[in-house]
Short mmCIF file of C-alpha atoms and ligand atoms in Angstrom, two decimals:
data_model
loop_
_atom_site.label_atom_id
_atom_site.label_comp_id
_atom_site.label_asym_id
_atom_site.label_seq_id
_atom_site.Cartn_x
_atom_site.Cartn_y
_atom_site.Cartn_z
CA UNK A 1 0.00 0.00 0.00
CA UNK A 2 1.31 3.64 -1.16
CA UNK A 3 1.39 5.78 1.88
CA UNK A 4 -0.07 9.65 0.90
CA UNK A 5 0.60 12.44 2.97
CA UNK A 6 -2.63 14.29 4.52
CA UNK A 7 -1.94 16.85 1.85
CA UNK A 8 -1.98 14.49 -0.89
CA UNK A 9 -5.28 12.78 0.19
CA UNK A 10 -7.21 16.23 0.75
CA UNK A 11 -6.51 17.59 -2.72
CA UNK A 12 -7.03 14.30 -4.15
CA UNK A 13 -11.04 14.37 -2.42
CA UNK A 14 -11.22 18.06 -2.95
CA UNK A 15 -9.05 19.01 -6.47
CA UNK A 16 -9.06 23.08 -7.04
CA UNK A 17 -9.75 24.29 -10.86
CA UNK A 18 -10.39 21.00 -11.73
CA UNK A 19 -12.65 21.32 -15.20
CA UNK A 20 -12.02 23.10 -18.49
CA UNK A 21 -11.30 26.79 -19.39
CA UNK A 22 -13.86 27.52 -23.03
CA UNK A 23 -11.72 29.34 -24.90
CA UNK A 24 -7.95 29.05 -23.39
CA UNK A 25 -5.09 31.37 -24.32
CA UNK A 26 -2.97 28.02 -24.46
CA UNK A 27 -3.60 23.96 -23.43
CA UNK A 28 -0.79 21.42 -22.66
CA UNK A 29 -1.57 17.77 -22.80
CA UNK A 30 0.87 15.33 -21.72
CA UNK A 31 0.43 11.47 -21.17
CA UNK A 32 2.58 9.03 -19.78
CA UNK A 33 3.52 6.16 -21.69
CA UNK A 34 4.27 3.96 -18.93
CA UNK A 35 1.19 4.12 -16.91
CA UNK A 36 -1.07 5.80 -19.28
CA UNK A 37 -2.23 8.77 -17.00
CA UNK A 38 -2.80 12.03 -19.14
CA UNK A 39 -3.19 15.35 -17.76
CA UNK A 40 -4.46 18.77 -19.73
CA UNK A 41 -3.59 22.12 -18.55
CA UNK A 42 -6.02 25.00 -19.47
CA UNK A 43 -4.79 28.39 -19.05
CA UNK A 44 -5.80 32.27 -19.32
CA UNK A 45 -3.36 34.73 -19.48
CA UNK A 46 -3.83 38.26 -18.92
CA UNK A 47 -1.47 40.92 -18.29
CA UNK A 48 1.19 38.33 -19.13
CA UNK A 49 0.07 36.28 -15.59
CA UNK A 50 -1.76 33.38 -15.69
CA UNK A 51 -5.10 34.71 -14.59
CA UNK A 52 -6.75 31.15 -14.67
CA UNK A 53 -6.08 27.85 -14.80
CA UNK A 54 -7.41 24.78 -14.93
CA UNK A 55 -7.08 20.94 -15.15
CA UNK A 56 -8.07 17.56 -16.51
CA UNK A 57 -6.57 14.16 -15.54
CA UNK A 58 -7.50 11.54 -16.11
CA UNK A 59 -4.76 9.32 -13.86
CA UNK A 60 -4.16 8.52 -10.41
CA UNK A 61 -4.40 10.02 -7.30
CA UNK A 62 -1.12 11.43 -7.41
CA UNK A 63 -1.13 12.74 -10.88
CA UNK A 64 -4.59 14.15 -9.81
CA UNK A 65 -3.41 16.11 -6.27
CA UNK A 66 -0.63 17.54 -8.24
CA UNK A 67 -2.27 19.07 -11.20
CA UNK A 68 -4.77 20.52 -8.31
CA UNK A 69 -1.34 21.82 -6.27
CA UNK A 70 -0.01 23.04 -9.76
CA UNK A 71 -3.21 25.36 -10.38
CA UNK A 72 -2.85 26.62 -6.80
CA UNK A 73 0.60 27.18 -7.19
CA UNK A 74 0.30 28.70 -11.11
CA UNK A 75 -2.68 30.98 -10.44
CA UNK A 76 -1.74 34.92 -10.64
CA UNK A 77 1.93 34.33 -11.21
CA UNK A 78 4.10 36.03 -13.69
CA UNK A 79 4.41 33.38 -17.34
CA UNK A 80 8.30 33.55 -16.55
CA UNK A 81 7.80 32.56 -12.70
CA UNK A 82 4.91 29.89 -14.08
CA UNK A 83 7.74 28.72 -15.88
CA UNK A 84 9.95 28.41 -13.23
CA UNK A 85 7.50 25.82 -11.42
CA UNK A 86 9.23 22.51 -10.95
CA UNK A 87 7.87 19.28 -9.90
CA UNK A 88 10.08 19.37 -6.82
CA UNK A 89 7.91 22.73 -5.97
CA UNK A 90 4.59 20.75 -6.26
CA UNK A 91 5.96 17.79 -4.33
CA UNK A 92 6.50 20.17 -1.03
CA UNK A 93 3.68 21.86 -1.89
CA UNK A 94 2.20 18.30 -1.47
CA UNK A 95 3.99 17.41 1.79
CA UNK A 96 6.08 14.68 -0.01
CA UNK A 97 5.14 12.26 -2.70
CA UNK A 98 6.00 8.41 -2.54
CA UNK A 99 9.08 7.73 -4.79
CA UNK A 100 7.04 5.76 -7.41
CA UNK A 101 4.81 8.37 -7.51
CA UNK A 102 7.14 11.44 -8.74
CA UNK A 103 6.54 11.15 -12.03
CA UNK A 104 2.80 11.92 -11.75
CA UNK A 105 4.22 15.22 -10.31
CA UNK A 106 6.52 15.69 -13.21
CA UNK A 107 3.12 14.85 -15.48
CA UNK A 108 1.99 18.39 -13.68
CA UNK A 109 5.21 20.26 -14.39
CA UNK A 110 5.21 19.93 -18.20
CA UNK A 111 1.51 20.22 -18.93
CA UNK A 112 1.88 23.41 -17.57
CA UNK A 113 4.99 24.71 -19.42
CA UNK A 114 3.51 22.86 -22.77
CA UNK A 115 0.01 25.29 -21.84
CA UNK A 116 2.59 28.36 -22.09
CA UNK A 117 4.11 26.89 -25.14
CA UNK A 118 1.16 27.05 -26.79
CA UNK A 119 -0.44 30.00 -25.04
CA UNK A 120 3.53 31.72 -26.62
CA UNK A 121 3.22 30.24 -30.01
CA UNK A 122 -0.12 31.72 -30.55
CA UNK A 123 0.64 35.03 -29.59
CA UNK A 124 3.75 35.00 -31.59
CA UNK A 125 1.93 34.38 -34.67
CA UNK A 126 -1.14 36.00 -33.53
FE1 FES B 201 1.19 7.70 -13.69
FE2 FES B 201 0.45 8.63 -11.43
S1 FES B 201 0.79 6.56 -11.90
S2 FES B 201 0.65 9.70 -13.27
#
């Protein structure tokens, strides 16, 4: 049995900006290939910050408490500091994550950075 720290288990029962943003400034899906889990990252920007944000995963309980960490964590920051999110940040956020489990974090960490990708790409040929 996978112990989950308190953290873990409350965002898992209770995920923030879990849904889908109509009309995003920029999405990021990733999957993994190894479990299968895929997560999708829905942002707004505005005033180049990330003004929204939202999630879909469709994964385990771990991938699922840290895309809800990573909106918490996202939300009103700067696109460069957004960038500058790490899965290591979302695993403290998290109060720890089992070592099997870090990749679901990492999951978190680039469907956000592919949503700015995008959200970039379209504004530079926007
Ligand atoms: Fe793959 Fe958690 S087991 S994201």
């Amino acid at each position: 049995m996978i112990q989950y720290s308190k953290k873990v288990i409350e965002h898992f029962n209770n995920p923030r900006n879990m849904g889908e943003i109509k009309d995003p400034d920029g999405v990021g899906k990733v999957g993994n290939p190894i479990c299968g889990d895929v997560m999708k990252v829905f942002i707004k920007v505005k005033d180049n910050k990330i003004a929204d944000i939202k999630f879909k995963t469709l994964g385990c309980a771990a991938a699922i408490a840290s895309s809800s960490m990573l909106t918490e964590l996202a939300k009103g920051k700067t696109i460069k500091e957004a960038l500058k999110i790490t899965r290591m940040d979302i695993v403290k956020a998290l109060g720890g994550l089992p070592e099997p489990k870090i990749h679901c974090s990492v999951l978190a960490q680039d469907a956000l950075r592919e949503a700015i990708k995008d959200y970039l790409s379209k504004k530079r040929s926007g």
